[in-house]
Amino acid sequence: MTYCVALKLNAGLVFASDSRTNAGIDQIACFKKMRSFIKEGDRVIMILSSGNLSITQNAINLLEQKGRREARNIWTVDSMFDVAQLLGECLREVRKQDGVFLAQNNVDASANFIIGGQIQTEDTRLFMVYAEGNFIEAGAETPYFQIGETKYGKPIIDRVITPQTPLSEAVKCVLVSFDSTMRSNLSVGLPIDIACYSQGGLRLDFEQHITQDDPYFSQISRRWSDGLKGVFASLPNPEWLTDAGLNNHLPPDYS
Amino acid sequence: MTYCVALKLNAGLVFASDSRTNAGIDQIACFKKMRSFIKEGDRVIMILSSGNLSITQNAINLLEQKGRREARNIWTVDSMFDVAQLLGECLREVRKQDGVFLAQNNVDASANFIIGGQIQTEDTRLFMVYAEGNFIEAGAETPYFQIGETKYGKPIIDRVITPQTPLSEAVKCVLVSFDSTMRSNLSVGLPIDIACYSQGGLRLDFEQHITQDDPYFSQISRRWSDGLKGVFASLPNPEWLTDAGLNNHLPPDYS
């Protein structure tokens, strides 16, 4: 299983992905699910992927290869909209080529991408590419996209993130979101790749590979867990249950 | 969408279900998803249901009808294991009868149940009945079952509930779990039905119908939200991001 999330804030973009890949019951390995295409001063493009590993890898490899062989490519287009379109086309091409063979063995050939970044003077943009190759763009109302195991990590993002959130706080929120996901779904696992891009910089400001021993992540994880338990303990018990005489009820001497 | 959860604690059982049913885009209505079969001093049996409403209703109606017409029925068997089996059989019977017609219109005929309670001197027991009519039982390692929209409400249960949890705290936890679910999935909605059974009582101790105006639920919801935000705010920002000079970064004067 995979968990990837990307935020589009006024201050810039934050990208994060886990690295665990599960190809059959006993084949668990780590593959990077974050790819960058960067030419400083010109463009920063980040891609996160989830789904069938051969499909996602080959779609991105094809995107990269076309960057060397075709005129209209990831390095020459002047809008992130075009880049999302190019990625969707590559995904369709790979699925057309491999999909029928995978279908013969009932292998799921679906794949999703989050792609974002900035090209020259265009604003930063963030897109989600669906398994069919079509895509949508993030806006101020929904300033983030998730792919993979999305539900466990969504509530904290919904509670905290707005377009005004500073990058540092956004990174903290993304790590709490990963902590919640990994706690509830063991097939999402460390290391986490996390990257930050400041609007207008046209270079990747910051990239971190968070492993099992990362002291900051361990601290966040422990303090968040303790904090939640503390808040829960501080909530009052239901009065109507007290009234019914069941509060702190002990089982009768029955069995 | 539906959310139902039931806990099996040393002190007894807690059951909760929402009431929103979605049958097509513009047909949203409230149906009770909790049914009780109670003969005080003899047995307390509670059923929660999710899935196709006609399938779940008819399976339970059939169970009830057989209770009046057949010798081996929900009122005569002496173990909750038999009751789970009877419910599974009713589900199979209804699916056999209606399934082929639903399939013609690609209507999902799946249905799940949580069924729990106590019969005479047997311990309290809790089962989950799958769409195929087979079932599993809760134990000390996993003292709860959820059906429907399960993910958003799972983390708080995993953090808080053990077999030793008192009933009042368990009810509080279940309400927080519903609050998280309803916040992230708007198709799960109030009112919530909640019921408590104390081990050995052989009567339903307590049943509450929680509507929009319930002051306790509103308070829990608000304090939980404020508390989470407070814990999040108290977590330190990542040092490595401060080091990179991005902490509280403001967007440059670019566009």
Coordinates of C-alpha atoms in Angstrom, one line a residue:
Chain A
M1 CA 0.0 0.0 0.0
T2 CA 1.0 3.6 -0.6
Y3 CA 0.3 6.9 1.0
C4 CA 1.2 10.2 -0.8
V5 CA 0.0 13.7 -0.2
A6 CA 0.8 17.1 -1.6
L7 CA -0.3 20.5 -0.4
K8 CA -0.6 23.7 -2.5
L9 CA -0.2 26.7 -0.2
N10 CA 0.3 30.4 -0.8
A11 CA 3.9 29.9 0.5
G12 CA 4.6 27.0 -1.9
L13 CA 4.2 23.3 -2.2
V14 CA 4.8 20.3 0.1
F15 CA 5.1 16.8 -1.2
A16 CA 5.4 13.5 0.8
S17 CA 5.3 9.8 0.0
D18 CA 6.0 6.6 1.8
S19 CA 8.3 4.0 0.3
R20 CA 6.8 0.6 1.0
T21 CA 5.8 -1.5 -2.0
N22 CA 3.9 -4.7 -1.8
A23 CA 4.1 -6.9 -4.8
G24 CA 2.5 -10.2 -3.6
I25 CA 2.3 -11.6 -0.1
D26 CA 6.1 -12.1 0.4
Q27 CA 7.6 -9.5 -1.8
I28 CA 7.7 -6.3 0.2
A29 CA 10.4 -3.8 -0.7
C30 CA 11.1 -0.1 -0.7
F31 CA 10.8 2.0 -3.9
K32 CA 10.9 5.7 -4.0
K33 CA 7.4 7.0 -5.0
M34 CA 8.6 10.6 -5.5
R35 CA 10.3 11.8 -8.7
S36 CA 11.6 15.2 -9.5
F37 CA 12.3 17.0 -12.8
I38 CA 14.3 20.2 -11.9
K39 CA 16.1 22.8 -14.0
E40 CA 17.0 25.5 -11.6
G41 CA 15.7 29.0 -12.5
D42 CA 13.4 27.4 -15.1
R43 CA 11.1 24.7 -13.6
V44 CA 10.6 22.4 -10.6
I45 CA 8.2 19.5 -11.3
M46 CA 7.5 16.8 -8.6
I47 CA 5.6 13.6 -9.2
L48 CA 4.1 11.3 -6.5
S49 CA 2.7 7.9 -7.6
S50 CA 0.5 5.1 -6.3
G51 CA -0.8 1.9 -7.8
N52 CA 0.8 -0.8 -10.0
L53 CA 4.5 -0.2 -9.7
S54 CA 5.5 -1.3 -13.2
I55 CA 2.7 1.0 -14.6
T56 CA 3.7 4.0 -12.6
Q57 CA 7.4 3.6 -13.1
N58 CA 7.1 3.0 -16.8
A59 CA 4.7 6.0 -17.3
I60 CA 7.3 8.3 -15.6
N61 CA 10.2 6.7 -17.4
L62 CA 8.4 7.3 -20.7
L63 CA 7.8 10.9 -19.7
E64 CA 11.5 11.3 -19.0
Q65 CA 12.5 9.5 -22.3
K66 CA 10.1 11.7 -24.3
G67 CA 12.0 14.6 -22.7
R68 CA 15.0 13.6 -24.7
R69 CA 13.3 12.5 -27.9
E70 CA 10.3 14.7 -28.7
A71 CA 9.9 18.4 -29.2
R72 CA 7.0 19.0 -26.9
N73 CA 8.1 17.5 -23.7
I74 CA 8.4 18.1 -19.9
W75 CA 11.4 20.4 -20.4
T76 CA 9.9 22.5 -23.2
V77 CA 6.2 23.2 -22.3
D78 CA 5.6 26.4 -20.5
S79 CA 2.7 25.4 -18.3
M80 CA 2.1 22.8 -15.6
F81 CA -1.2 22.1 -17.3
D82 CA 0.7 20.7 -20.3
V83 CA 2.9 18.6 -18.0
A84 CA -0.1 17.0 -16.4
Q85 CA -1.4 16.3 -19.9
L86 CA 1.9 14.7 -20.9
L87 CA 1.9 12.5 -17.9
G88 CA -1.7 11.4 -18.5
E89 CA -0.7 10.5 -22.1
C90 CA 2.2 8.5 -20.9
L91 CA 0.0 6.6 -18.5
R92 CA -2.5 5.8 -21.2
E93 CA 0.3 4.6 -23.5
V94 CA 1.7 2.3 -20.8
R95 CA -1.7 1.0 -19.9
K96 CA -2.5 0.4 -23.5
Q97 CA 0.7 -1.6 -24.0
D98 CA 0.6 -3.7 -20.7
G99 CA -3.0 -3.5 -19.6
V100 CA -4.3 -6.4 -21.6
F101 CA -1.6 -8.8 -20.4
L102 CA -2.2 -7.8 -16.8
A103 CA -5.9 -8.2 -17.2
Q104 CA -5.3 -11.9 -18.3
N105 CA -4.0 -12.5 -14.8
N106 CA -6.5 -10.2 -13.0
V107 CA -3.7 -7.9 -12.1
D108 CA -4.9 -4.4 -11.2
A109 CA -3.2 -2.0 -13.7
S110 CA -4.5 1.1 -12.2
A111 CA -2.2 4.0 -11.2
N112 CA -2.6 7.5 -9.9
F113 CA -0.3 10.5 -9.8
I114 CA 0.0 13.8 -8.0
I115 CA 2.0 16.2 -10.1
G116 CA 2.9 19.8 -9.1
G117 CA 5.4 22.5 -9.4
Q118 CA 6.2 25.7 -11.2
I119 CA 7.4 26.7 -14.6
Q120 CA 9.0 30.1 -15.2
T121 CA 6.5 32.9 -14.4
E122 CA 3.4 30.7 -14.1
D123 CA 2.0 30.3 -10.6
T124 CA 2.6 27.0 -8.7
R125 CA 0.0 24.4 -9.7
L126 CA -1.0 21.0 -8.4
F127 CA -2.8 18.3 -10.3
M128 CA -4.1 14.8 -9.6
V129 CA -3.9 12.4 -12.6
Y130 CA -6.5 9.6 -12.4
A131 CA -6.0 6.0 -13.6
E132 CA -7.7 6.8 -16.9
G133 CA -5.2 9.6 -17.6
N134 CA -7.6 12.5 -17.0
F135 CA -6.8 15.0 -14.3
I136 CA -8.1 17.7 -11.9
E137 CA -6.4 20.7 -10.3
A138 CA -6.2 21.8 -6.7
G139 CA -7.8 25.1 -5.8
A140 CA -8.2 27.3 -2.7
E141 CA -11.2 25.2 -1.4
T142 CA -9.3 22.0 -1.6
P143 CA -5.6 22.9 -1.4
Y144 CA -4.3 19.3 -1.3
F145 CA -4.5 15.9 -3.0
Q146 CA -3.9 12.4 -1.5
I147 CA -3.5 9.1 -3.3
G148 CA -3.3 5.5 -2.0
E149 CA -4.4 4.9 1.6
T150 CA -6.0 8.3 2.0
K151 CA -8.6 8.1 4.8
Y152 CA -6.6 7.7 8.0
G153 CA -4.4 10.7 7.2
K154 CA -7.2 13.0 5.9
P155 CA -8.8 14.3 9.1
I156 CA -5.8 16.2 10.5
I157 CA -5.2 17.8 7.1
D158 CA -8.9 18.9 7.0
R159 CA -8.6 20.4 10.4
V160 CA -5.3 22.3 10.0
I161 CA -4.4 23.1 6.4
T162 CA -5.6 26.3 4.7
P163 CA -3.8 28.1 1.8
Q164 CA -2.4 30.5 4.5
T165 CA -0.6 27.7 6.4
P166 CA 3.2 28.3 6.6
L167 CA 5.4 25.6 5.1
S168 CA 7.0 24.5 8.4
E169 CA 3.5 24.0 9.9
A170 CA 2.4 22.2 6.8
V171 CA 5.4 19.8 7.0
K172 CA 4.5 19.1 10.6
C173 CA 0.9 18.4 9.6
V174 CA 1.9 16.1 6.8
L175 CA 4.1 14.1 9.3
V176 CA 1.2 13.7 11.7
S177 CA -1.0 12.6 8.8
F178 CA 1.6 9.9 7.9
D179 CA 1.8 8.8 11.6
S180 CA -2.0 8.3 11.7
T181 CA -1.9 6.4 8.4
M182 CA 1.0 4.1 9.4
R183 CA -0.6 3.4 12.8
S184 CA -3.8 2.2 11.2
N185 CA -2.4 0.5 8.0
L186 CA 0.8 -1.4 8.6
S187 CA 1.4 -1.7 4.9
V188 CA 2.2 2.0 4.7
G189 CA 5.7 2.4 6.2
L190 CA 8.8 4.4 6.7
P191 CA 11.0 5.8 5.1
I192 CA 9.0 8.9 4.2
D193 CA 10.3 11.2 1.5
I194 CA 9.3 14.9 2.0
A195 CA 10.1 17.9 -0.2
C196 CA 9.3 21.6 0.1
Y197 CA 9.1 24.2 -2.7
S198 CA 8.8 27.9 -2.0
Q199 CA 6.6 29.7 -4.5
G200 CA 8.8 31.6 -7.0
G201 CA 12.1 30.0 -6.1
L202 CA 12.4 27.7 -9.1
R203 CA 14.6 25.4 -7.1
L204 CA 13.8 22.6 -4.7
D205 CA 14.4 24.3 -1.3
F206 CA 14.4 21.2 0.8
E207 CA 14.2 17.4 0.6
Q208 CA 14.3 15.0 3.6
H209 CA 14.4 11.2 3.8
I210 CA 12.8 10.2 7.1
T211 CA 13.8 6.8 8.4
Q212 CA 12.9 4.8 11.4
D213 CA 15.5 6.5 13.6
D214 CA 14.5 10.1 12.8
P215 CA 14.3 11.8 16.3
Y216 CA 11.9 14.5 15.2
F217 CA 9.4 12.1 13.7
S218 CA 9.6 9.8 16.8
Q219 CA 8.9 12.8 19.0
I220 CA 6.0 14.0 16.9
S221 CA 4.5 10.5 16.9
R222 CA 4.8 10.1 20.7
R223 CA 3.6 13.6 21.6
W224 CA 0.7 13.4 19.2
S225 CA -0.4 10.0 20.7
D226 CA -0.1 11.3 24.3
G227 CA -1.8 14.5 23.4
L228 CA -4.8 12.7 21.9
K229 CA -5.2 10.5 24.9
G230 CA -5.0 13.5 27.1
V231 CA -7.7 15.4 25.2
F232 CA -9.9 12.2 25.3
A233 CA -9.4 11.8 29.0
S234 CA -10.4 15.5 29.6
L235 CA -13.8 15.0 27.8
P236 CA -16.7 14.5 30.2
N237 CA -18.5 11.2 30.4
P238 CA -22.1 11.3 29.1
E239 CA -24.5 12.5 31.8
W240 CA -27.4 10.4 30.6
L241 CA -25.2 7.3 31.2
T242 CA -24.4 8.5 34.7
D243 CA -28.1 9.0 35.3
A244 CA -28.8 5.5 34.2
G245 CA -26.5 4.4 37.0
L246 CA -24.0 2.8 34.6
N247 CA -21.1 5.2 35.0
N248 CA -17.9 3.4 35.9
H249 CA -20.1 0.3 36.0
L250 CA -18.4 -2.9 37.1
P251 CA -19.6 -6.2 35.9
P252 CA -21.8 -8.0 38.4
D253 CA -20.7 -11.2 40.0
Y254 CA -22.5 -13.3 37.4
S255 CA -20.5 -16.0 35.7
Chain B
M1 CA -23.4 5.4 3.7
T2 CA -23.5 3.8 7.1
Y3 CA -21.3 3.6 10.1
C4 CA -21.9 1.0 12.8
V5 CA -19.7 -0.1 15.6
A6 CA -20.0 -2.5 18.5
L7 CA -17.6 -3.1 21.4
K8 CA -17.2 -6.2 23.6
L9 CA -15.9 -5.2 27.0
N10 CA -15.5 -7.1 30.2
A11 CA -18.3 -4.8 31.6
G12 CA -20.6 -5.5 28.7
L13 CA -21.5 -4.5 25.2
V14 CA -21.9 -1.1 23.5
F15 CA -23.7 -0.8 20.1
A16 CA -24.0 2.3 17.9
S17 CA -25.3 3.1 14.4
D18 CA -26.1 6.1 12.3
S19 CA -29.4 6.4 10.6
R20 CA -28.8 7.9 7.2
T21 CA -29.7 5.8 4.2
N22 CA -28.8 6.8 0.6
A23 CA -30.9 5.1 -2.0
G24 CA -29.9 6.9 -5.2
I25 CA -28.8 10.5 -5.6
D26 CA -31.9 12.3 -4.4
Q27 CA -33.4 9.7 -2.0
I28 CA -31.8 10.3 1.3
A29 CA -33.8 9.2 4.3
C30 CA -33.4 8.0 7.9
F31 CA -33.8 4.3 8.8
K32 CA -32.9 2.7 12.0
K33 CA -30.0 0.4 11.5
M34 CA -30.2 -1.1 15.0
R35 CA -32.6 -3.9 15.9
S36 CA -33.1 -5.6 19.2
F37 CA -34.6 -8.9 20.2
I38 CA -35.0 -8.9 23.9
K39 CA -36.7 -11.2 26.4
E40 CA -35.7 -9.9 29.8
G41 CA -34.1 -12.4 32.1
D42 CA -33.5 -14.8 29.1
R43 CA -31.7 -13.0 26.2
V44 CA -30.7 -9.7 24.8
I45 CA -29.7 -9.7 21.1
M46 CA -28.7 -6.6 19.2
I47 CA -28.2 -6.4 15.4
L48 CA -26.5 -3.5 13.5
S49 CA -26.6 -3.5 9.7
S50 CA -25.0 -1.9 6.7
G51 CA -25.3 -2.4 2.9
N52 CA -28.3 -2.8 0.7
L53 CA -31.3 -1.7 2.8
S54 CA -33.8 -4.1 1.3
I55 CA -31.4 -7.0 1.8
T56 CA -30.6 -6.1 5.4
Q57 CA -34.2 -5.3 6.3
N58 CA -35.6 -8.5 4.7
A59 CA -32.9 -10.7 6.3
I60 CA -33.8 -9.4 9.8
N61 CA -37.5 -9.6 9.0
L62 CA -37.1 -13.2 8.0
L63 CA -35.1 -13.9 11.2
E64 CA -38.0 -12.4 13.1
Q65 CA -40.7 -14.3 11.1
K66 CA -38.9 -17.6 11.6
G67 CA -39.0 -16.8 15.3
R68 CA -42.7 -17.2 15.1
R69 CA -42.9 -20.1 12.6
E70 CA -39.9 -22.5 13.1
A71 CA -38.8 -24.6 16.1
R72 CA -35.1 -23.6 16.0
N73 CA -35.2 -19.9 16.1
I74 CA -33.8 -16.7 17.6
W75 CA -35.9 -17.2 20.8
T76 CA -35.2 -20.9 21.3
V77 CA -31.5 -21.4 20.6
D78 CA -29.2 -21.4 23.7
S79 CA -26.1 -19.8 22.2
M80 CA -25.2 -16.5 20.4
F81 CA -23.2 -18.7 18.0
D82 CA -26.5 -20.3 16.8
V83 CA -28.1 -16.8 16.4
A84 CA -25.2 -15.6 14.2
Q85 CA -25.7 -18.8 12.1
L86 CA -29.4 -18.2 11.8
L87 CA -28.8 -14.6 10.7
G88 CA -26.3 -15.8 8.1
E89 CA -28.8 -18.3 6.8
C90 CA -31.5 -15.6 6.5
L91 CA -29.1 -13.3 4.6
R92 CA -28.2 -16.1 2.2
E93 CA -31.9 -16.9 1.7
V94 CA -32.7 -13.2 0.9
R95 CA -29.7 -12.8 -1.4
K96 CA -30.6 -16.0 -3.3
Q97 CA -34.2 -14.7 -3.8
D98 CA -33.4 -11.1 -4.8
G99 CA -29.7 -11.2 -5.8
V100 CA -30.2 -12.2 -9.4
F101 CA -32.7 -9.4 -10.0
L102 CA -30.5 -6.8 -8.4
A103 CA -27.5 -8.1 -10.5
Q104 CA -29.5 -7.4 -13.7
N105 CA -29.4 -3.7 -12.8
N106 CA -25.9 -3.8 -11.3
V107 CA -27.3 -3.1 -7.9
D108 CA -24.9 -4.0 -5.1
A109 CA -26.7 -6.7 -3.0
S110 CA -24.1 -6.9 -0.4
A111 CA -24.9 -6.6 3.3
N112 CA -23.1 -6.9 6.6
F113 CA -24.2 -7.3 10.2
I114 CA -22.8 -7.0 13.6
I115 CA -24.7 -9.2 16.0
G116 CA -24.1 -9.5 19.8
G117 CA -25.7 -10.1 23.1
Q118 CA -26.1 -12.7 25.8
I119 CA -28.4 -15.7 26.2
Q120 CA -29.0 -17.2 29.6
T121 CA -25.8 -18.3 31.3
E122 CA -23.5 -18.0 28.2
D123 CA -21.0 -15.2 28.2
T124 CA -21.7 -12.1 26.1
R125 CA -20.6 -12.6 22.5
L126 CA -20.1 -10.4 19.5
F127 CA -20.0 -11.5 15.8
M128 CA -19.6 -9.9 12.4
V129 CA -21.6 -11.5 9.6
Y130 CA -20.1 -11.0 6.1
A131 CA -22.0 -10.5 2.9
E132 CA -21.7 -14.2 2.1
G133 CA -23.3 -15.3 5.4
N134 CA -20.2 -16.5 7.1
F135 CA -19.1 -14.9 10.3
I136 CA -16.3 -14.2 12.8
E137 CA -16.3 -13.5 16.5
A138 CA -14.6 -10.7 18.5
G139 CA -11.9 -11.7 21.0
A140 CA -9.8 -9.9 23.6
E141 CA -7.2 -8.8 20.9
T142 CA -9.9 -7.1 18.8
P143 CA -12.7 -6.3 21.1
Y144 CA -14.8 -4.5 18.5
F145 CA -16.3 -4.6 15.0
Q146 CA -17.1 -1.9 12.6
I147 CA -19.2 -2.0 9.4
G148 CA -19.8 0.6 6.7
E149 CA -17.6 3.7 6.6
T150 CA -15.1 2.3 9.1
K151 CA -11.7 4.1 8.6
Y152 CA -12.3 7.6 9.9
G153 CA -13.6 6.3 13.2
K154 CA -11.1 3.5 13.8
P155 CA -8.0 5.3 15.1
I156 CA -9.6 6.6 18.3
I157 CA -11.0 3.2 19.1
D158 CA -7.6 1.6 18.5
R159 CA -6.0 4.2 20.9
V160 CA -8.5 4.0 23.7
I161 CA -10.5 0.7 23.8
T162 CA -9.3 -2.4 25.7
P163 CA -11.5 -5.1 27.3
Q164 CA -11.0 -3.3 30.6
T165 CA -12.6 0.0 29.4
P166 CA -15.6 1.0 31.5
L167 CA -18.9 1.3 29.7
S168 CA -19.2 5.1 30.2
E169 CA -15.8 5.7 28.7
A170 CA -16.6 3.3 25.9
V171 CA -19.7 5.3 25.0
K172 CA -17.7 8.5 25.0
C173 CA -15.1 6.9 22.7
V174 CA -17.9 5.7 20.3
L175 CA -19.3 9.2 20.1
V176 CA -15.9 10.6 19.3
S177 CA -15.5 7.9 16.6
F178 CA -18.9 8.9 15.1
D179 CA -17.9 12.6 15.2
S180 CA -14.6 11.9 13.3
T181 CA -16.6 9.8 10.7
M182 CA -19.3 12.4 10.2
R183 CA -16.8 15.2 9.8
S184 CA -15.0 13.3 7.0
N185 CA -17.9 11.6 5.3
L186 CA -21.0 13.8 5.0
S187 CA -23.1 10.8 4.0
V188 CA -22.9 9.4 7.6
G189 CA -25.2 11.5 9.7
L190 CA -27.2 12.0 12.9
P191 CA -29.3 10.7 14.6
I192 CA -27.1 8.1 16.2
D193 CA -28.6 5.2 18.0
I194 CA -26.6 4.0 21.0
A195 CA -27.3 1.1 23.3
C196 CA -25.5 -0.4 26.4
Y197 CA -25.7 -3.8 27.8
S198 CA -24.1 -4.8 31.2
Q199 CA -22.7 -8.3 31.2
G200 CA -25.1 -10.6 33.0
G201 CA -28.1 -8.2 33.2
L202 CA -30.2 -9.9 30.5
R203 CA -32.0 -6.6 29.9
L204 CA -31.0 -3.6 27.8
D205 CA -29.7 -1.1 30.4
F206 CA -29.7 1.9 28.3
E207 CA -30.7 3.2 24.8
Q208 CA -30.2 6.7 23.5
H209 CA -31.2 8.4 20.3
I210 CA -28.8 11.2 19.7
T211 CA -30.2 14.0 17.5
Q212 CA -28.7 17.2 16.1
D213 CA -29.6 19.2 19.3
D214 CA -28.0 16.8 21.8
P215 CA -26.0 19.1 24.1
Y216 CA -23.6 16.4 25.2
F217 CA -22.7 15.3 21.6
S218 CA -22.2 18.9 20.6
Q219 CA -19.9 19.5 23.5
I220 CA -17.8 16.4 22.8
S221 CA -17.5 17.4 19.2
R222 CA -16.4 20.9 19.9
R223 CA -14.0 20.1 22.7
W224 CA -12.4 17.2 20.7
S225 CA -11.9 19.5 17.8
D226 CA -10.4 22.3 19.9
G227 CA -8.3 19.8 21.8
L228 CA -6.8 18.3 18.7
K229 CA -5.9 21.7 17.4
G230 CA -4.3 22.5 20.7
V231 CA -2.1 19.4 20.7
F232 CA -1.1 20.0 17.1
A233 CA -0.1 23.6 17.9
S234 CA 2.0 22.4 20.8
L235 CA 4.1 20.1 18.6
P236 CA 7.4 21.5 17.7
N237 CA 8.1 22.5 14.1
P238 CA 10.8 20.4 12.3
E239 CA 14.3 21.6 13.2
W240 CA 15.7 20.6 9.8
L241 CA 13.2 22.9 8.2
T242 CA 14.2 25.8 10.5
D243 CA 17.8 25.0 9.6
A244 CA 16.9 25.3 5.9
G245 CA 15.8 28.8 6.6
L246 CA 12.2 28.1 5.6
N247 CA 10.5 28.3 9.0
N248 CA 7.5 30.6 8.9
H249 CA 8.6 31.3 5.4
L250 CA 6.7 34.0 3.6
P251 CA 6.3 33.9 -0.2
P252 CA 8.8 36.2 -2.0
D253 CA 7.7 39.1 -4.0
Y254 CA 7.6 37.1 -7.2
S255 CA 4.5 37.3 -9.4

